[in-house]
């Protein structure tokens, strides 16, 4: 089987698990590569990229590399979407959801509202969504109704496969086709593709693994509090 064929098989496995069509998915060398691809797709020198802060620090770096302008909008006090985020006239808006480092979650109706209000593409980075307490926290089902929405997933966190470098992007077939033009033809190696495909088909293992990590949350929180931190 060719590398192109096994990559297709990885995307088909992901599509089945996430309930979308295989044309709605592309794979990256980690979701970091997908973020980098998105910057190259949508942002030229001087273009704005909006995101609420504090958040994942790589957004700053990628915007700088692309000579874009970072429109960093401080989160509201309760970490809901800040008032000014949608009006930044940005071809690209990022929302890390649940957010790092706050661990806070924006609900789907707010994301629908945001996608309808931004000037360009909305990227929801769901690196931590498998740890969310709420079922149905993922924006992936919304790609059917929102043509400007891109949802990113990674197998680095809830699958503990960070060294394998497997990320996924879900969006309309048009957007995915555009991203595939920017993507390196052979951006994932066979080991990663095999690991990713197997992992996506072992949901029980993923649930157990994510559960173990969730379980450590209280212990870490208690330790932090004992050291005098506000958790
Ligand atoms: C870890 C992380 C990523 C990148 O994950 P990889 O798939 O390992 O590149 C992207 N976004 C957020 C918010 C992360 O925490």
Coordinates of N, CA and C and ligand atoms in Angstrom, one line a residue:
X1 N 0.8 -1.2 0.0 CA 0.0 0.0 0.0 C 0.9 1.3 0.0
X2 N 0.5 2.2 -0.8 CA 1.4 3.4 -0.9 C 1.1 4.3 0.3
X3 N 2.1 5.2 0.5 CA 2.0 6.1 1.7 C 0.7 7.0 1.6
X4 N 0.4 7.4 0.3 CA -0.8 8.2 0.1 C -2.1 7.4 0.5
X5 N -2.0 6.1 0.2 CA -3.2 5.2 0.5 C -3.4 5.0 2.0
X6 N -2.2 4.8 2.7 CA -2.4 4.6 4.2 C -2.8 5.9 4.9
X7 N -2.4 7.1 4.3 CA -2.8 8.3 4.9 C -4.3 8.5 4.7
X8 N -4.8 8.1 3.5 CA -6.2 8.1 3.3 C -7.0 7.3 4.3
X9 N -6.3 6.1 4.6 CA -7.0 5.2 5.5 C -7.0 5.8 7.0
X10 N -6.0 6.5 7.3 CA -6.0 7.2 8.6 C -7.1 8.2 8.7
X11 N -7.3 9.0 7.6 CA -8.3 10.0 7.5 C -9.7 9.3 7.5
X12 N -9.8 8.2 6.9 CA -11.1 7.5 6.9 C -11.4 7.0 8.3
X13 N -10.4 6.5 9.0 CA -10.7 6.0 10.3 C -11.1 7.2 11.2
X14 N -10.5 8.3 11.1 CA -10.8 9.5 11.9 C -12.2 10.0 11.5
X15 N -12.5 9.9 10.2 CA -13.9 10.4 9.8 C -14.9 9.5 10.4
X16 N -14.7 8.2 10.4 CA -15.7 7.3 11.0 C -15.9 7.6 12.5
X17 N -14.8 7.8 13.2 CA -14.8 8.0 14.7 C -15.5 9.4 15.0
X18 N -15.2 10.4 14.2 CA -15.7 11.7 14.5 C -17.0 12.1 13.7
X19 N -17.5 11.1 13.0 CA -18.8 11.3 12.4 C -18.9 12.3 11.3
X20 N -17.8 12.4 10.5 CA -17.8 13.3 9.3 C -17.4 12.5 8.1
X21 N -17.5 13.1 6.9 CA -17.1 12.5 5.7 C -15.6 12.5 5.6
X22 N -15.0 11.6 4.8 CA -13.5 11.5 4.7 C -12.9 12.8 4.0
X23 N -13.8 13.4 3.2 CA -13.3 14.7 2.6 C -13.3 15.8 3.5
X24 N -13.8 15.6 4.7 CA -13.8 16.7 5.7 C -12.6 16.6 6.7
X25 N -11.6 15.8 6.4 CA -10.5 15.6 7.3 C -9.2 15.6 6.6
X26 N -8.2 16.2 7.2 CA -6.8 16.1 6.7 C -6.0 15.9 7.9
X27 N -4.8 15.2 7.7 CA -3.9 14.9 8.9 C -2.7 15.7 8.8
X28 N -2.2 16.1 10.0 CA -0.9 16.9 10.0 C 0.1 16.2 10.9
X29 N 1.4 16.7 10.8 CA 2.4 16.2 11.6 C 2.3 16.9 13.0
X30 N 1.3 16.4 13.7 CA 0.9 17.1 14.9 C 0.0 18.2 14.5
X31 N -0.9 18.7 15.5 CA -1.7 19.8 15.1 C -0.9 21.1 14.9
X32 N 0.3 21.1 15.5 CA 1.2 22.3 15.3 C 1.4 22.5 13.8
X33 N 1.6 21.4 13.0 CA 1.8 21.6 11.6 C 0.5 22.1 10.9
X34 N -0.6 21.6 11.4 CA -1.9 22.1 10.8 C -2.0 23.6 11.1
X35 N -1.7 24.1 12.3 CA -1.7 25.5 12.6 C -0.8 26.3 11.7
X36 N 0.4 25.7 11.5 CA 1.3 26.4 10.6 C 0.8 26.5 9.1
X37 N 0.1 25.4 8.7 CA -0.5 25.3 7.4 C -1.6 26.4 7.3
X38 N -2.4 26.5 8.3 CA -3.5 27.5 8.3 C -2.9 28.9 8.2
X39 N -1.8 29.2 8.9 CA -1.2 30.5 8.8 C -0.8 30.8 7.3
X40 N -0.2 29.7 6.7 CA 0.3 29.9 5.3 C -0.9 30.0 4.3
X41 N -2.0 29.3 4.7 CA -3.2 29.4 3.8 C -3.9 30.8 3.8
X42 N -4.0 31.3 5.0 CA -4.9 32.5 5.2 C -4.3 33.8 5.6
X43 N -3.0 33.8 5.9 CA -2.4 35.0 6.4 C -1.2 35.4 5.7
X44 N -1.2 36.6 5.1 CA -0.1 37.2 4.4 C 0.5 38.3 5.3
X45 N 1.6 39.0 4.9 CA 2.2 40.1 5.7 C 1.2 41.1 6.0
X46 N 1.1 41.5 7.3 CA 0.2 42.6 7.7 C -1.3 42.1 8.0
X47 N -1.6 40.9 7.7 CA -2.9 40.4 7.9 C -3.1 40.1 9.4
X48 N -4.3 40.3 9.9 CA -4.6 40.2 11.3 C -5.0 38.7 11.7
X49 N -4.5 38.3 12.9 CA -4.9 37.0 13.4 C -5.4 37.2 14.8
X50 N -6.7 36.9 15.1 CA -7.3 37.3 16.4 C -7.4 36.1 17.3
X51 N -7.1 36.3 18.6 CA -7.4 35.2 19.6 C -7.4 35.8 21.0
X52 N -8.3 35.2 21.8 CA -8.3 35.6 23.2 C -7.1 35.1 23.9
X53 N -6.6 36.0 24.8 CA -5.4 35.6 25.6 C -5.7 35.7 27.1
X54 N -5.0 34.9 28.0 CA -3.9 34.0 27.7 C -4.3 32.8 27.0
X55 N -3.5 32.2 26.1 CA -3.8 31.0 25.4 C -2.5 30.3 25.0
X56 N -2.7 29.3 24.1 CA -1.6 28.6 23.6 C -0.5 29.5 22.9
X57 N 0.7 29.4 23.4 CA 1.7 30.4 23.0 C 2.2 30.3 21.6
X58 N 2.0 29.2 21.0 CA 2.5 29.0 19.6 C 1.8 29.9 18.6
X59 N 0.6 30.3 18.9 CA -0.1 31.2 18.0 C 0.7 32.5 17.7
X60 N 1.3 33.1 18.8 CA 2.1 34.3 18.7 C 3.3 34.0 17.7
X61 N 3.9 32.9 18.0 CA 5.1 32.6 17.2 C 4.8 32.4 15.7
X62 N 3.7 31.7 15.4 CA 3.3 31.4 14.0 C 2.9 32.7 13.3
X63 N 2.2 33.6 14.0 CA 1.8 34.9 13.4 C 3.1 35.7 13.1
X64 N 4.0 35.7 14.0 CA 5.3 36.4 13.8 C 6.0 35.9 12.6
X65 N 6.1 34.6 12.4 CA 6.8 34.0 11.3 C 6.2 34.4 10.0
X66 N 4.9 34.5 10.0 CA 4.2 34.9 8.7 C 4.1 36.4 8.5
X67 N 4.7 37.1 9.4 CA 4.7 38.6 9.4 C 3.2 39.1 9.4
X68 N 2.4 38.4 10.2 CA 1.0 38.8 10.4 C 1.0 39.8 11.6
X69 N -0.2 40.2 11.9 CA -0.4 41.1 13.1 C -1.3 40.4 14.1
X70 N -0.7 40.1 15.3 CA -1.5 39.4 16.3 C -2.5 40.4 17.0
X71 N -3.8 40.1 16.9 CA -4.8 40.8 17.6 C -5.2 40.0 18.8
X72 N -4.4 40.3 19.9 CA -4.6 39.6 21.1 C -5.6 40.2 22.0
X73 N -6.7 39.6 22.2 CA -7.9 40.2 22.9 C -8.0 39.5 24.3
X74 N -7.8 40.3 25.4 CA -7.8 39.6 26.7 C -9.2 38.9 26.9
X75 N -9.1 37.7 27.5 CA -10.4 37.0 27.9 C -11.2 37.8 28.9
X76 N -12.5 37.6 28.9 CA -13.3 38.2 29.9 C -12.8 37.6 31.3
X77 N -13.3 38.2 32.4 CA -12.9 37.8 33.7 C -13.3 36.3 33.9
X78 N -14.4 35.9 33.4 CA -14.9 34.5 33.6 C -14.4 33.6 32.4
X79 N -13.5 34.1 31.6 CA -13.0 33.3 30.5 C -14.1 33.0 29.5
X80 N -15.1 33.8 29.4 CA -16.0 33.6 28.2 C -15.4 34.4 27.1
X81 N -16.0 34.3 25.9 CA -15.4 35.0 24.7 C -15.5 36.5 24.9
X82 N -14.4 37.2 24.7 CA -14.4 38.6 25.0 C -15.2 39.4 23.9
X83 N -15.8 40.4 24.3 CA -16.7 41.3 23.5 C -16.0 41.6 22.1
X84 N -14.8 42.1 22.1 CA -14.1 42.6 20.9 C -13.6 41.5 20.0
X85 N -13.7 40.3 20.3 CA -12.9 39.3 19.5 C -13.4 39.2 18.0
X86 N -14.8 39.2 17.9 CA -15.3 39.0 16.6 C -15.1 40.2 15.6
X87 N -14.8 41.3 16.2 CA -14.8 42.5 15.3 C -13.3 42.9 14.9
X88 N -12.4 42.0 14.9 CA -11.0 42.3 14.7 C -10.7 42.4 13.2
X89 N -11.6 42.1 12.3 CA -11.4 42.1 10.8 C -10.2 41.2 10.5
X90 N -10.2 40.0 11.1 CA -9.1 39.1 10.9 C -9.5 38.0 10.0
X91 N -8.6 37.7 9.0 CA -8.9 36.5 8.1 C -8.9 35.2 8.9
X92 N -8.2 35.2 10.1 CA -8.1 34.0 10.9 C -8.3 34.4 12.3
X93 N -9.2 33.6 13.0 CA -9.4 33.8 14.4 C -9.2 32.4 15.1
X94 N -8.5 32.4 16.2 CA -8.2 31.1 16.9 C -9.0 31.1 18.2
X95 N -9.6 30.0 18.5 CA -10.2 29.8 19.9 C -9.7 28.4 20.4
X96 N -8.9 28.4 21.4 CA -8.5 27.2 22.0 C -9.6 26.8 23.0
X97 N -10.2 25.6 22.8 CA -11.4 25.3 23.5 C -11.5 23.8 23.8
X98 N -11.3 23.3 25.1 CA -11.1 24.1 26.3 C -9.7 24.9 26.1
X99 N -9.7 26.0 26.8 CA -8.5 26.9 26.7 C -7.4 26.4 27.5
X100 N -6.1 26.5 27.0 CA -5.0 26.4 27.8 C -4.4 27.8 28.0
X101 N -4.0 28.2 29.2 CA -3.8 27.4 30.4 C -5.0 27.4 31.4
X102 N -6.2 28.0 31.0 CA -7.2 28.2 32.0 C -8.1 27.0 32.2
X103 N -8.1 26.1 31.3 CA -9.0 24.9 31.4 C -10.5 25.2 31.3
X104 N -10.8 26.4 30.8 CA -12.2 26.8 30.7 C -12.8 26.4 29.3
X105 N -14.1 26.2 29.3 CA -14.8 25.7 28.1 C -15.8 26.7 27.6
X106 N -15.8 27.0 26.3 CA -16.9 27.9 25.7 C -17.9 26.9 25.1
X107 N -19.2 27.2 25.4 CA -20.3 26.3 24.9 C -20.6 26.5 23.4
X108 N -21.1 25.5 22.8 CA -21.3 25.5 21.3 C -22.2 26.7 20.8
X109 N -23.2 27.1 21.5 CA -24.0 28.2 21.0 C -23.1 29.5 20.8
X110 N -22.2 29.6 21.8 CA -21.3 30.8 21.7 C -20.3 30.7 20.5
X111 N -20.0 29.4 20.2 CA -19.1 29.2 19.0 C -19.8 29.5 17.7
X112 N -21.1 29.1 17.7 CA -21.9 29.3 16.5 C -22.0 30.9 16.3
X113 N -22.2 31.6 17.4 CA -22.4 33.0 17.3 C -21.1 33.6 16.8
X114 N -19.9 33.2 17.4 CA -18.6 33.7 17.0 C -18.3 33.5 15.5
X115 N -18.6 32.2 15.1 CA -18.3 31.9 13.7 C -19.1 32.8 12.7
X116 N -20.4 33.1 13.2 CA -21.2 34.0 12.3 C -20.8 35.4 12.3
X117 N -20.0 35.8 13.4 CA -19.7 37.2 13.5 C -18.3 37.6 13.0
X118 N -17.3 36.6 12.9 CA -16.0 36.9 12.5 C -15.9 37.2 11.0
X119 N -14.9 38.0 10.6 CA -14.8 38.3 9.2 C -14.2 37.2 8.3
X120 N -13.5 36.2 8.9 CA -12.9 35.2 8.1 C -13.1 33.8 8.7
X121 N -12.0 33.1 8.8 CA -12.1 31.7 9.3 C -12.0 31.6 10.8
X122 N -12.8 30.7 11.4 CA -12.6 30.5 12.8 C -12.0 29.1 13.0
X123 N -10.9 29.0 13.8 CA -10.3 27.8 14.1 C -10.5 27.5 15.5
X124 N -11.2 26.3 15.8 CA -11.3 25.9 17.2 C -10.3 24.8 17.5
X125 N -9.4 25.1 18.3 CA -8.3 24.1 18.6 C -8.7 23.3 19.8
X126 N -9.0 22.0 19.6 CA -9.6 21.1 20.6 C -8.6 20.1 21.2
X127 N -7.4 20.6 21.4 CA -6.3 19.7 21.9 C -6.7 19.0 23.2
X128 N -7.6 19.7 24.0 CA -7.9 19.2 25.3 C -9.4 18.8 25.5
X129 N -10.1 18.7 24.4 CA -11.6 18.5 24.5 C -11.9 17.1 25.1
X130 N -11.1 16.1 24.9 CA -11.4 14.8 25.5 C -11.3 14.8 27.0
X131 N -10.8 15.9 27.6 CA -10.8 16.0 29.1 C -11.9 16.8 29.6
X132 N -12.8 17.4 28.7 CA -13.9 18.2 29.2 C -14.9 17.4 30.0
X133 N -15.4 18.0 31.0 CA -16.4 17.3 31.8 C -17.7 17.1 31.1
X134 N -18.0 18.1 30.2 CA -19.3 18.0 29.5 C -19.2 17.1 28.3
X135 N -20.1 16.2 28.1 CA -20.2 15.4 26.9 C -20.7 16.4 25.8
X136 N -20.3 16.1 24.5 CA -20.8 16.9 23.4 C -20.2 18.3 23.4
X137 N -18.9 18.4 23.9 CA -18.3 19.7 24.0 C -17.6 20.1 22.6
X138 N -17.5 19.1 21.7 CA -16.7 19.3 20.5 C -17.5 20.1 19.5
X139 N -16.8 20.9 18.7 CA -17.4 21.7 17.6 C -17.5 20.9 16.3
X140 N -16.9 19.7 16.3 CA -16.8 19.0 15.0 C -18.2 18.9 14.3
X141 N -19.3 18.6 15.0 CA -20.6 18.5 14.2 C -21.0 19.8 13.6
X142 N -20.4 20.9 14.1 CA -20.8 22.2 13.5 C -20.2 22.5 12.1
X143 N -19.2 21.7 11.7 CA -18.6 22.0 10.4 C -19.7 21.8 9.3
X144 N -20.7 21.1 9.5 CA -21.8 20.9 8.5 C -22.5 22.2 8.2
X145 N -22.7 22.9 9.3 CA -23.5 24.2 9.1 C -22.7 25.4 9.0
X146 N -21.4 25.4 9.4 CA -20.6 26.6 9.4 C -19.4 26.4 8.4
X147 N -19.6 27.1 7.2 CA -18.6 26.9 6.2 C -17.2 27.5 6.5
X148 N -17.2 28.4 7.5 CA -15.9 29.0 7.9 C -15.2 28.5 9.1
X149 N -15.7 27.3 9.6 CA -15.2 26.7 10.8 C -14.2 25.6 10.5
X150 N -13.1 25.6 11.2 CA -12.1 24.5 11.2 C -11.8 24.0 12.6
X151 N -11.9 22.7 12.8 CA -11.7 22.2 14.2 C -10.4 21.3 14.1
X152 N -9.5 21.6 15.1 CA -8.3 20.8 15.2 C -8.3 19.9 16.3
X153 N -7.8 18.7 16.0 CA -7.6 17.7 17.1 C -6.2 17.2 17.1
X154 N -5.7 16.7 18.2 CA -4.4 16.0 18.3 C -4.5 14.7 19.0
X155 N -3.6 13.8 18.6 CA -3.5 12.5 19.4 C -2.4 12.6 20.5
X156 N -1.9 13.9 20.7 CA -0.8 14.1 21.6 C -1.2 14.0 23.1
X157 N -2.5 14.4 23.4 CA -2.9 14.6 24.8 C -3.7 13.4 25.3
X158 N -4.9 13.3 24.8 CA -5.8 12.3 25.4 C -5.4 10.9 25.0
X159 N -4.6 10.7 23.8 CA -4.1 9.4 23.4 C -2.7 9.2 23.9
X160 N -2.1 10.2 24.5 CA -0.6 10.2 24.9 C 0.3 9.8 23.8
X161 N 0.1 10.3 22.6 CA 1.0 9.9 21.5 C 1.7 11.1 21.0
X162 N 2.2 12.0 21.9 CA 2.8 13.2 21.4 C 4.0 13.0 20.5
X163 N 4.8 12.0 20.8 CA 6.0 11.8 20.0 C 5.7 11.2 18.6
X164 N 4.5 10.7 18.4 CA 4.1 10.2 17.1 C 3.7 11.3 16.1
X165 N 3.4 12.5 16.6 CA 3.1 13.7 15.8 C 1.9 13.4 14.9
X166 N 0.7 13.3 15.4 CA -0.5 13.1 14.7 C -1.6 14.2 15.0
X167 N -1.9 15.0 14.1 CA -3.0 16.0 14.3 C -4.0 15.8 13.2
X168 N -5.2 16.3 13.4 CA -6.3 16.2 12.5 C -7.0 17.5 12.4
X169 N -7.4 17.9 11.1 CA -8.2 19.1 10.9 C -9.6 18.6 10.3
X170 N -10.7 19.1 10.8 CA -12.0 18.9 10.3 C -12.6 20.2 9.8
X171 N -13.1 20.1 8.6 CA -13.8 21.3 8.0 C -14.5 20.9 6.8
X172 N -15.1 21.9 6.1 CA -15.8 21.7 4.9 C -14.9 21.1 3.8
X173 N -15.4 20.3 2.9 CA -14.5 19.7 1.9 C -13.7 20.7 1.1
X174 N -14.3 21.9 0.9 CA -13.6 23.0 0.2 C -12.3 23.4 0.9
X175 N -12.5 23.7 2.2 CA -11.4 24.1 3.1 C -10.3 23.0 3.1
X176 N -10.7 21.8 3.3 CA -9.8 20.7 3.4 C -9.0 20.6 2.1
X177 N -9.7 20.7 1.0 CA -9.0 20.6 -0.3 C -7.9 21.7 -0.4
X178 N -8.3 22.9 0.1 CA -7.3 24.1 0.1 C -6.1 23.8 1.0
X179 N -6.4 23.2 2.1 CA -5.3 22.9 3.1 C -4.4 21.9 2.5
X180 N -4.9 20.9 1.8 CA -4.1 19.8 1.2 C -3.2 20.4 0.1
X181 N -3.5 21.5 -0.5 CA -2.6 22.1 -1.5 C -1.3 22.6 -0.8
X182 N -1.5 23.1 0.4 CA -0.4 23.7 1.2 C 0.4 22.6 1.9
X183 N -0.2 21.4 2.2 CA 0.4 20.4 2.9 C 1.5 19.7 2.1
X184 N 2.6 19.3 2.8 CA 3.6 18.4 2.2 C 2.9 17.1 1.8
X185 N 3.3 16.6 0.6 CA 2.6 15.4 0.2 C 2.8 14.2 1.2
X186 N 4.0 14.2 1.8 CA 4.3 13.0 2.7 C 4.6 13.6 4.1
X187 N 3.6 14.3 4.7 CA 3.9 14.9 5.9 C 3.9 14.0 7.1
X188 N 3.3 12.8 7.0 CA 3.3 11.8 8.1 C 4.1 10.6 7.6
X189 N 4.8 9.9 8.5 CA 5.5 8.7 8.2 C 4.6 7.5 8.5
X190 N 5.0 6.3 8.0 CA 4.2 5.1 8.1 C 4.0 4.7 9.6
X191 N 5.0 4.9 10.4 CA 4.8 4.5 11.8 C 3.7 5.3 12.5
X192 N 3.7 6.6 12.2 CA 2.7 7.5 12.8 C 1.3 7.2 12.3
X193 N 1.3 6.9 11.0 CA 0.0 6.6 10.3 C -0.6 5.3 10.9
X194 N 0.3 4.3 11.1 CA -0.2 3.0 11.6 C -0.6 3.2 13.1
X195 N 0.2 4.0 13.9 CA -0.2 4.2 15.3 C -1.5 5.0 15.4
X196 N -1.6 6.0 14.6 CA -2.8 6.8 14.6 C -4.1 6.1 14.2
X197 N -4.0 5.3 13.2 CA -5.1 4.5 12.7 C -5.5 3.5 13.8
X198 N -4.5 2.8 14.4 CA -4.8 1.8 15.4 C -5.5 2.5 16.7
X199 N -4.9 3.7 17.0 CA -5.3 4.4 18.2 C -6.8 4.8 18.1
X200 N -7.1 5.4 16.9 CA -8.5 5.9 16.7 C -9.5 4.7 16.7
X201 N -9.0 3.5 16.5 CA -10.0 2.4 16.5 C -10.0 1.7 17.8
X202 N -9.3 2.3 18.8 CA -9.3 1.7 20.2 C -9.8 2.7 21.2
X203 N -11.1 3.0 21.0 CA -11.7 4.1 21.8 C -11.7 3.8 23.3
X204 N -11.9 2.5 23.6 CA -11.9 2.1 25.1 C -10.6 2.5 25.7
X205 N -9.5 2.2 25.0 CA -8.2 2.5 25.5 C -8.0 4.0 25.7
X206 N -8.5 4.8 24.7 CA -8.4 6.3 24.8 C -9.2 6.8 26.0
X207 N -10.4 6.2 26.2 CA -11.2 6.7 27.3 C -10.5 6.4 28.7
X208 N -9.9 5.2 28.8 CA -9.2 4.8 30.0 C -8.0 5.8 30.2
X209 N -7.3 6.0 29.2 CA -6.1 6.9 29.3 C -6.5 8.3 29.7
X210 N -7.5 8.9 29.0 CA -7.9 10.2 29.3 C -8.4 10.2 30.7
X211 N -9.1 9.2 31.1 CA -9.7 9.1 32.5 C -8.6 9.2 33.6
X212 N -7.5 8.5 33.3 CA -6.4 8.5 34.2 C -5.8 9.9 34.4
X213 N -5.7 10.6 33.3 CA -5.2 12.0 33.3 C -6.2 12.9 34.1
X214 N -7.5 12.7 33.7 CA -8.5 13.5 34.4 C -8.4 13.2 36.0
X215 N -8.2 12.0 36.3 CA -8.1 11.6 37.7 C -7.0 12.3 38.4
X216 N -5.9 12.6 37.7 CA -4.8 13.3 38.4 C -5.1 14.8 38.6
X217 N -6.2 15.3 38.1 CA -6.5 16.7 38.1 C -6.6 17.2 39.6
X218 N -7.4 16.4 40.4 CA -7.7 16.8 41.7 C -6.5 16.8 42.6
X219 N -5.6 15.8 42.3 CA -4.4 15.7 43.1 C -3.5 16.9 42.8
X220 N -3.4 17.3 41.5 CA -2.5 18.4 41.2 C -3.1 19.7 41.8
X221 N -4.5 19.8 41.7 CA -5.1 21.0 42.2 C -4.9 21.1 43.7
X222 N -5.0 20.0 44.4 CA -4.8 20.0 45.9 C -3.4 20.4 46.2
X223 N -2.5 19.9 45.4 CA -1.0 20.2 45.7 C -0.8 21.6 45.4
X224 N -1.3 22.2 44.4 CA -1.2 23.6 44.1 C -1.7 24.5 45.2
X225 N -2.9 24.1 45.7 CA -3.5 24.9 46.8 C -2.7 24.8 48.0
X226 N -2.1 23.6 48.3 CA -1.3 23.5 49.5 C -0.1 24.4 49.4
X227 N 0.4 24.6 48.2 CA 1.6 25.5 48.0 C 1.2 27.0 48.0
X228 N -0.1 27.3 48.1 CA -0.6 28.6 48.2 C -1.0 29.2 46.9
X229 N -1.1 28.4 45.8 CA -1.6 29.0 44.6 C -3.1 29.0 44.5
X230 N -3.6 30.0 43.7 CA -5.1 30.0 43.4 C -5.3 29.1 42.3
X231 N -6.1 28.0 42.5 CA -6.2 27.0 41.4 C -7.6 27.2 40.8
Ligands
LIG1 C1 -0.4 20.4 22.5 C2 -1.2 21.4 21.8 C3 -1.2 21.5 20.4 C4 -0.2 20.8 19.5 O1 -0.3 19.4 19.6 P1 0.5 18.5 18.6 O2 -0.5 17.7 17.9 O3 1.4 17.7 19.5 O4 1.3 19.4 17.6 C5 -2.0 22.4 19.7 N1 -2.8 23.2 20.5 C6 -2.8 23.2 21.8 C7 -3.7 24.1 22.5 C8 -2.0 22.3 22.5 O5 -2.0 22.3 23.8

